[in-house]
Short mmCIF file of C-alpha atoms and ligand atoms in Angstrom, two decimals:
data_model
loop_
_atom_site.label_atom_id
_atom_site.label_comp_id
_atom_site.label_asym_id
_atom_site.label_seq_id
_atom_site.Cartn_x
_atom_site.Cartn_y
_atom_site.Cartn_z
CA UNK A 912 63.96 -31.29 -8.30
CA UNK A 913 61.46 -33.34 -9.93
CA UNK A 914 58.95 -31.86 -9.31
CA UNK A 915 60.31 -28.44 -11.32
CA UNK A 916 61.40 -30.28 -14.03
CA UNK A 917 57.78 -31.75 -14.84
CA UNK A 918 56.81 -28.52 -14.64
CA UNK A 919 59.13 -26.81 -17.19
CA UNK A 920 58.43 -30.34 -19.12
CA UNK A 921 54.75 -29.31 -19.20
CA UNK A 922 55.02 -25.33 -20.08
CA UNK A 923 57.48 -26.59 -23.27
CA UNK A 924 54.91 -29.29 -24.02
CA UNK A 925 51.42 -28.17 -23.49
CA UNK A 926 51.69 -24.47 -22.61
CA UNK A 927 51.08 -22.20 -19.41
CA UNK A 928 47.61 -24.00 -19.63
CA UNK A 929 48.29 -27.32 -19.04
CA UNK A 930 45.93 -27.82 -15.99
CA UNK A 931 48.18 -29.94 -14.83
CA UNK A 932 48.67 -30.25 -10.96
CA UNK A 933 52.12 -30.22 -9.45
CA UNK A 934 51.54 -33.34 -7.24
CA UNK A 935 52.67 -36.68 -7.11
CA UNK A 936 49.77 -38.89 -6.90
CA UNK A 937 45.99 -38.78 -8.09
CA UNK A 938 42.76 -40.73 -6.40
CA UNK A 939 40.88 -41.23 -9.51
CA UNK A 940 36.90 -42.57 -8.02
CA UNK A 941 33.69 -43.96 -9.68
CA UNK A 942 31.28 -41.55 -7.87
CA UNK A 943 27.83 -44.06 -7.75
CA UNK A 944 28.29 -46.43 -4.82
CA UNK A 945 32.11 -45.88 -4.55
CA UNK A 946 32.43 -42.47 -3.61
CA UNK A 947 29.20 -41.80 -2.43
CA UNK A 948 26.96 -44.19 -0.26
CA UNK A 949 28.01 -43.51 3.65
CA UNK A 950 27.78 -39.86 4.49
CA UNK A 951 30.13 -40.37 7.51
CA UNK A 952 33.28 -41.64 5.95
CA UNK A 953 32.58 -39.69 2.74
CA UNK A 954 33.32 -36.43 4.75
CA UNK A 955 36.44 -38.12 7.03
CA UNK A 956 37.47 -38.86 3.06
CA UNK A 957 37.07 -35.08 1.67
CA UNK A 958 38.82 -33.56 4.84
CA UNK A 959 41.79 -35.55 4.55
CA UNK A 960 41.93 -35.00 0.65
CA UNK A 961 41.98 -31.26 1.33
CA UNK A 962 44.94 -31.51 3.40
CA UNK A 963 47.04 -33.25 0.88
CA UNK A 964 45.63 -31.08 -1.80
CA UNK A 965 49.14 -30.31 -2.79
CA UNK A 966 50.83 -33.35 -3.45
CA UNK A 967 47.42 -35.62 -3.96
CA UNK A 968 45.12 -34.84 -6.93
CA UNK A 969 41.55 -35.93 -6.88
CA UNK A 970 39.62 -36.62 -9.69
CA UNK A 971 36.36 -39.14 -10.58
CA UNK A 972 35.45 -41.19 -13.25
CA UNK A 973 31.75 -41.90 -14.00
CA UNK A 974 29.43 -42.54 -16.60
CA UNK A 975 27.17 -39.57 -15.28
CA UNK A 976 27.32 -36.38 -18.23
CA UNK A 977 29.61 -33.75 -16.65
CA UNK A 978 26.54 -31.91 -15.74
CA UNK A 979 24.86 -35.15 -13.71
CA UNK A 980 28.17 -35.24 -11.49
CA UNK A 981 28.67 -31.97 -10.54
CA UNK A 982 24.84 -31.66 -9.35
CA UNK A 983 25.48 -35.05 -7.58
CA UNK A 984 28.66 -34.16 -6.28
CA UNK A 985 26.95 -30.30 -4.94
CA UNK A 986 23.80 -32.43 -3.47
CA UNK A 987 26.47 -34.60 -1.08
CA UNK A 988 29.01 -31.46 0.14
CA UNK A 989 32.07 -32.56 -1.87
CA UNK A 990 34.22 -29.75 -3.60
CA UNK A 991 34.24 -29.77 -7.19
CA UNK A 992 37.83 -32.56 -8.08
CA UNK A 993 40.41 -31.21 -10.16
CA UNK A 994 39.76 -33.32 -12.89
CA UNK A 995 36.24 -34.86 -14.02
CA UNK A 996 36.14 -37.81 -16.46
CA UNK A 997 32.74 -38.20 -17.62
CA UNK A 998 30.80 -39.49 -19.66
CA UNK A 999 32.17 -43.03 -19.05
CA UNK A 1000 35.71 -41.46 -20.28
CA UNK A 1001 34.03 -39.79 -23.12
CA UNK A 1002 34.98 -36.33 -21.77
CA UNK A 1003 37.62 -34.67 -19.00
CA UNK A 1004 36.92 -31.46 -17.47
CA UNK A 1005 39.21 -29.65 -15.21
CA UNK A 1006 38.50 -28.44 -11.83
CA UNK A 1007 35.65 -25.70 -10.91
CA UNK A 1008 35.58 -23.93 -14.23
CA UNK A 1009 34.95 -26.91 -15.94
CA UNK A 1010 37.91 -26.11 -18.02
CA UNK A 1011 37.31 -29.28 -20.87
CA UNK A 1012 40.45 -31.14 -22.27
CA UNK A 1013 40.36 -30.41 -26.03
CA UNK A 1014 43.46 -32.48 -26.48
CA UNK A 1015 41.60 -35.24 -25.70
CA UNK A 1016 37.62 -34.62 -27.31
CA UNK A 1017 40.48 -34.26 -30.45
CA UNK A 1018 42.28 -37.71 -29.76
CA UNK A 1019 39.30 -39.57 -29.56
CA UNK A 1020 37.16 -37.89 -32.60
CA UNK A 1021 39.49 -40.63 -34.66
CA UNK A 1022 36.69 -42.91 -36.57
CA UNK A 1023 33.50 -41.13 -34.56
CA UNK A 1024 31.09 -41.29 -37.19
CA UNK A 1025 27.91 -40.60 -34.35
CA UNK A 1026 24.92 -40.03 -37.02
CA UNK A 1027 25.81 -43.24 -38.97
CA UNK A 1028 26.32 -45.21 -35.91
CA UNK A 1029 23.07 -43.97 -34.63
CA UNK A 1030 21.09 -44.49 -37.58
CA UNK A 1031 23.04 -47.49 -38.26
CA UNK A 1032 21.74 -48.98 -34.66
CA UNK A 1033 18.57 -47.71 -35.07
CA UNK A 1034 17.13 -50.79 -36.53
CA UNK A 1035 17.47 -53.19 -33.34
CA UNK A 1036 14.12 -52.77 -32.11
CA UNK A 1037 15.93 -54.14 -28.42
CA UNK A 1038 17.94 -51.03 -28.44
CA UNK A 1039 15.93 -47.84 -27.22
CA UNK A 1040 17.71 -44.42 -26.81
CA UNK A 1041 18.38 -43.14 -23.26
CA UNK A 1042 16.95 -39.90 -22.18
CA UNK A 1043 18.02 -37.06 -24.36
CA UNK A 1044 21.06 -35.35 -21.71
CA UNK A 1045 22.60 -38.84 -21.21
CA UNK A 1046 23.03 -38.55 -25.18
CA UNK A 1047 26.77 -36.57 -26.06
CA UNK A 1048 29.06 -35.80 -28.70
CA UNK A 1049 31.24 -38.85 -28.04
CA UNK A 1050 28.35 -41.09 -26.40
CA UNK A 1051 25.61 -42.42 -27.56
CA UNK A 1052 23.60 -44.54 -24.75
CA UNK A 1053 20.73 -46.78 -24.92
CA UNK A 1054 18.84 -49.45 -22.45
CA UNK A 1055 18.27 -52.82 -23.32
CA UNK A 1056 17.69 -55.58 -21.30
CA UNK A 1057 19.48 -58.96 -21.90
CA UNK A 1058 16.22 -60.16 -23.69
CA UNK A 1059 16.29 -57.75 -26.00
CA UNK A 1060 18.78 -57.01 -26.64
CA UNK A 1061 20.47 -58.90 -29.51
CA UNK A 1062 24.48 -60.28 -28.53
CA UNK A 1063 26.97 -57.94 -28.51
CA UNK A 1064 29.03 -59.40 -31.04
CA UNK A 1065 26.35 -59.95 -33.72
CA UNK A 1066 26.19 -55.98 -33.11
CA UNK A 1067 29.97 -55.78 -33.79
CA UNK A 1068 29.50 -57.63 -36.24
CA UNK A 1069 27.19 -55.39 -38.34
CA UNK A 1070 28.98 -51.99 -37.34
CA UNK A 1071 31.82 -54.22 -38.84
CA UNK A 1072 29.89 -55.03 -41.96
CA UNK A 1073 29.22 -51.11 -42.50
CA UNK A 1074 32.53 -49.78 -42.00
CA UNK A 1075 31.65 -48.25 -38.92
CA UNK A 1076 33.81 -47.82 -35.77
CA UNK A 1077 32.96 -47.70 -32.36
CA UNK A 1078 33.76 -49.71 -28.96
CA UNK A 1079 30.27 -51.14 -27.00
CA UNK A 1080 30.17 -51.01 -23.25
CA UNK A 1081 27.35 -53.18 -21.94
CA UNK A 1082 26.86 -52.87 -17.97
CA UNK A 1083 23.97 -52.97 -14.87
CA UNK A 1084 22.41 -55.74 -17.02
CA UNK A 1085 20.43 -52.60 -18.46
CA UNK A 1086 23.31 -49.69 -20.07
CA UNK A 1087 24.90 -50.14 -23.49
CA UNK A 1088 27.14 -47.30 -24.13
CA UNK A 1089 28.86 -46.94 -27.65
CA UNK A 1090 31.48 -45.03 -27.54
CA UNK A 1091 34.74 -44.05 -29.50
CA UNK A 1092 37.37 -46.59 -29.92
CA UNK A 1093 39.69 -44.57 -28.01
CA UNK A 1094 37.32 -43.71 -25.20
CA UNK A 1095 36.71 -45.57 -21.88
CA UNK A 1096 37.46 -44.46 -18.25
CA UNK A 1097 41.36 -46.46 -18.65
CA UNK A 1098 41.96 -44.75 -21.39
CA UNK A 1099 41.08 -41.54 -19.87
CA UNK A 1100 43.39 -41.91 -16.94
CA UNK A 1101 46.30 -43.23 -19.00
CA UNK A 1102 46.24 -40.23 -20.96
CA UNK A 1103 46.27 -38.22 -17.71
CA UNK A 1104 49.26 -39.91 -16.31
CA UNK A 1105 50.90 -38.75 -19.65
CA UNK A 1106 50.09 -35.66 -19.44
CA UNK A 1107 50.83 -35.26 -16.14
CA UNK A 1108 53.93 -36.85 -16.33
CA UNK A 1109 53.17 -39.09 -13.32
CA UNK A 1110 53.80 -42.98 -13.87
CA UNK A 1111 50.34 -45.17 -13.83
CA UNK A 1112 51.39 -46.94 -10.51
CA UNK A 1113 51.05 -43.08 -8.74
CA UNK A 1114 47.05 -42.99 -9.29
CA UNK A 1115 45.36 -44.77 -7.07
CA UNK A 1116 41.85 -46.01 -8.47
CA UNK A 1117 38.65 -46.85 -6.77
CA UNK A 1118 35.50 -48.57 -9.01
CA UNK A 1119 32.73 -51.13 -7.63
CA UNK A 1120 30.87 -52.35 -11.05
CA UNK A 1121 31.50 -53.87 -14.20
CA UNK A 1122 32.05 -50.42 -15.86
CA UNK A 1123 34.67 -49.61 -14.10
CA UNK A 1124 36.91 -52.95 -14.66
CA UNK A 1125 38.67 -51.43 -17.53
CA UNK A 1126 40.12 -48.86 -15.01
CA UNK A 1127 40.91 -51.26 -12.27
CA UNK A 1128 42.83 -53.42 -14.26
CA UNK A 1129 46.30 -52.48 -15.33
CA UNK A 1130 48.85 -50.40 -13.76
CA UNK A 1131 47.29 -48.48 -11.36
CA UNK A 1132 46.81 -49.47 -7.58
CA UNK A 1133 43.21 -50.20 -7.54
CA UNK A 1134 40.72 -50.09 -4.82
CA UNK A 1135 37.63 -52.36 -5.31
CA UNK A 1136 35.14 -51.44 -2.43
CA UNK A 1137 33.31 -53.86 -0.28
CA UNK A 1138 30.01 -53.31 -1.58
CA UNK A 1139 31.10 -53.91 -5.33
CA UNK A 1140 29.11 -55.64 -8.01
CA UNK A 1141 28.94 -59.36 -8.06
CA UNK A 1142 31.11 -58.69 -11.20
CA UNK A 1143 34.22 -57.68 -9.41
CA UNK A 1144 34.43 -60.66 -7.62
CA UNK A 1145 37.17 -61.94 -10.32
CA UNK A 1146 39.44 -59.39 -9.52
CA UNK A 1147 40.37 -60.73 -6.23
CA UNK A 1148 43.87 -62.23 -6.60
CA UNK A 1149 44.73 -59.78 -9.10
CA UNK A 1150 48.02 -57.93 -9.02
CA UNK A 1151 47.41 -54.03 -7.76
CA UNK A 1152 44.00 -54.64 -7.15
CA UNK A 1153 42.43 -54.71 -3.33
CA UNK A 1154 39.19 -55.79 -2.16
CA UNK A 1155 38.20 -53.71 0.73
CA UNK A 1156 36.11 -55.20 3.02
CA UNK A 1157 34.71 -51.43 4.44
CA UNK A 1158 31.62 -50.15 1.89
CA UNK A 1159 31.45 -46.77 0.12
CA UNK A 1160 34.19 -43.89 1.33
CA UNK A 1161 35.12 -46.29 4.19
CA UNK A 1162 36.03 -48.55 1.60
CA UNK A 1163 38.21 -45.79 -0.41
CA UNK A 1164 39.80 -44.91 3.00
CA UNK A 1165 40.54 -48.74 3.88
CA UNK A 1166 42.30 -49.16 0.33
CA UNK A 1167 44.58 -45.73 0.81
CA UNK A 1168 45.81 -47.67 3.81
CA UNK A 1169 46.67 -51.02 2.55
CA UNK A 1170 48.88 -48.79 -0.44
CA UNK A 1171 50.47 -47.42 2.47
CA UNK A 1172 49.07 -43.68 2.10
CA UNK A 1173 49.82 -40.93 5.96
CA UNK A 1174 46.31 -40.78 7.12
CA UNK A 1175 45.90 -38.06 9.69
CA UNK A 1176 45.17 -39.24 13.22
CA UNK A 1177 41.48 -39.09 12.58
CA UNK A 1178 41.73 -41.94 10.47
CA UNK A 1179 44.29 -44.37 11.93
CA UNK A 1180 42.84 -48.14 12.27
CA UNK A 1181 40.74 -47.85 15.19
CA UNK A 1182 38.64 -45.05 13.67
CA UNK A 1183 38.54 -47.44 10.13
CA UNK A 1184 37.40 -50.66 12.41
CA UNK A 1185 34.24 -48.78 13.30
CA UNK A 1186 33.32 -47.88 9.98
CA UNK A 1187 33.36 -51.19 8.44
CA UNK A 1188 29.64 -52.05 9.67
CA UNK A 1189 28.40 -49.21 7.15
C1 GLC B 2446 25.22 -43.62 -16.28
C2 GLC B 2446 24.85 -42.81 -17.52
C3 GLC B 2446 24.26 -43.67 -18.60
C4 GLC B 2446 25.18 -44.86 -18.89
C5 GLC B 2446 25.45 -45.63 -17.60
C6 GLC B 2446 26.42 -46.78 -17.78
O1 GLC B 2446 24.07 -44.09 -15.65
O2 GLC B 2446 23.92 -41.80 -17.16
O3 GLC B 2446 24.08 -42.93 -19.79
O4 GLC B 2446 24.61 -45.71 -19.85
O5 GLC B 2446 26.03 -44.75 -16.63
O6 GLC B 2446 27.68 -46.36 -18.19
MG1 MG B 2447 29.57 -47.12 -9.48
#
């Protein structure tokens, strides 16, 4: 069956160690304010994900450090996913050993040049360095407000100037991420569905801010959560993309539903209904 030959596929192309689950559709989550929020709905969610466990991977997608989201994750209950993109896309770990993609720190190394970049950005005083362990290999993160920070594209502009290479995620108002040009949350999950051999309309995606557009958009059936980010409003309308009206988990569960996903009888409509008022 098809399942088999994806298998075989993935020995032949990647080796025994391919991490790569036999199932036939991910839930790829932002954890801050998506997945997390409402306690109540957030465990109805995790008990029903265990059940499918076999056909249904689970995975998030955040701009915490890998570190940042499995203490986050430990603090609210919820079993470590088998796959962890982190470091807004910069990074993918696998499952509870933390197993890290190499393929993919070795796709995106392509024009990384992190010391020039750094030094390079150094001299806009509106730019100041985020705390040392929100600082990686393939991230560099700073805060700067929108008055100090000078526009984005006379920054692009410079990097330009100096040869240098690098893609500039601005979000909360507050965040500027520069990352590799191949790097970003999307990116992350398109390689996955690659690798995995499972077509981008099989991964269900849930986001609620501007940093997690990039994923939403596209071929995946996105979930947009009811308390979302004035930012997300744009989306509505959009092909593949749903606006749940139910905040947090409830939201996550309320999207699963409108794709047409078997929810087990704890979570049919009427129990849904009550959790919208979260
Ligand atoms: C998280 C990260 C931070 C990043 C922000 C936006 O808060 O800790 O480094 O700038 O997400 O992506
Ligand atoms: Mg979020």
């Amino acid at each position: 069956d098809k399942k088999r030959l994806r298998r075989q596929h993935a020995i032949i192309l990647h080796g025994e160690k391919s991490y790569m689950p036999l199932v036939d559709q991910a839930l790829i989550s932002d954890i801050d304010n998506t997945l997390l929020g409402d306690r109540r709905s957030l465990k109805q969610l995790t008990d029903w994900l265990q059940t499918r466990r076999s056909s249904l991977a689970f995975g998030i997608a955040t701009g915490r450090s890998v570190e940042s989201a499995v203490a986050v994750l430990k603090k609210n209950q919820v079993k470590i996913p088998d796959v962890l993109i982190t470091s807004v896309g910069s990074e993918i770990h696998y499952g509870k050993k933390l197993v890290p993609d190499l393929g993919w720190a070795a796709h995106i190394r392509h024009q990384w040049r992190r010391d020039a970049l750094a030094e390079a950005l150094a001299r806009f005083s509106g730019l100041r360095l985020q705390a040392p362990e929100n600082q990686r290999e393939f991230k560099l993160s700073y805060l700067a407000t929108p008055d100090s920070m000078p526009p984005l594209s006379e920054i692009r502009e410079y990097l330009q100037d100096l040869k240098l290479h690098a893609q500039l995620i601005y979000s909360h108002e507050e965040f500027l991420d520069v990352l590799p040009v191949r790097a970003s949350k999307g990116h992350a999950i398109r390689y996955l569905a690659y690798k995995w051999g499972l077509p981008l309309e099989n991964f269900l995606v849930a986001g609620d801010s501007g940093n997690d557009t990039e994923m939403l958009v596209g071929d995946t059936r996105a979930i947009v959560v009811g308390n979302h980010s004035p930012e997300l409003a744009a989306l509505r309308n959009q092909l593949h993309i749903y606006l749940a009206r139910s905040h947090h988990a409830a939201g996550i569960i309320e999207g699963l539903q409108h794709y047409g996903m078997e929810l087990d009888h704890d979570l049919q409509p009427a129990a849904i209904g009550e959790l919208t008022h979260v």
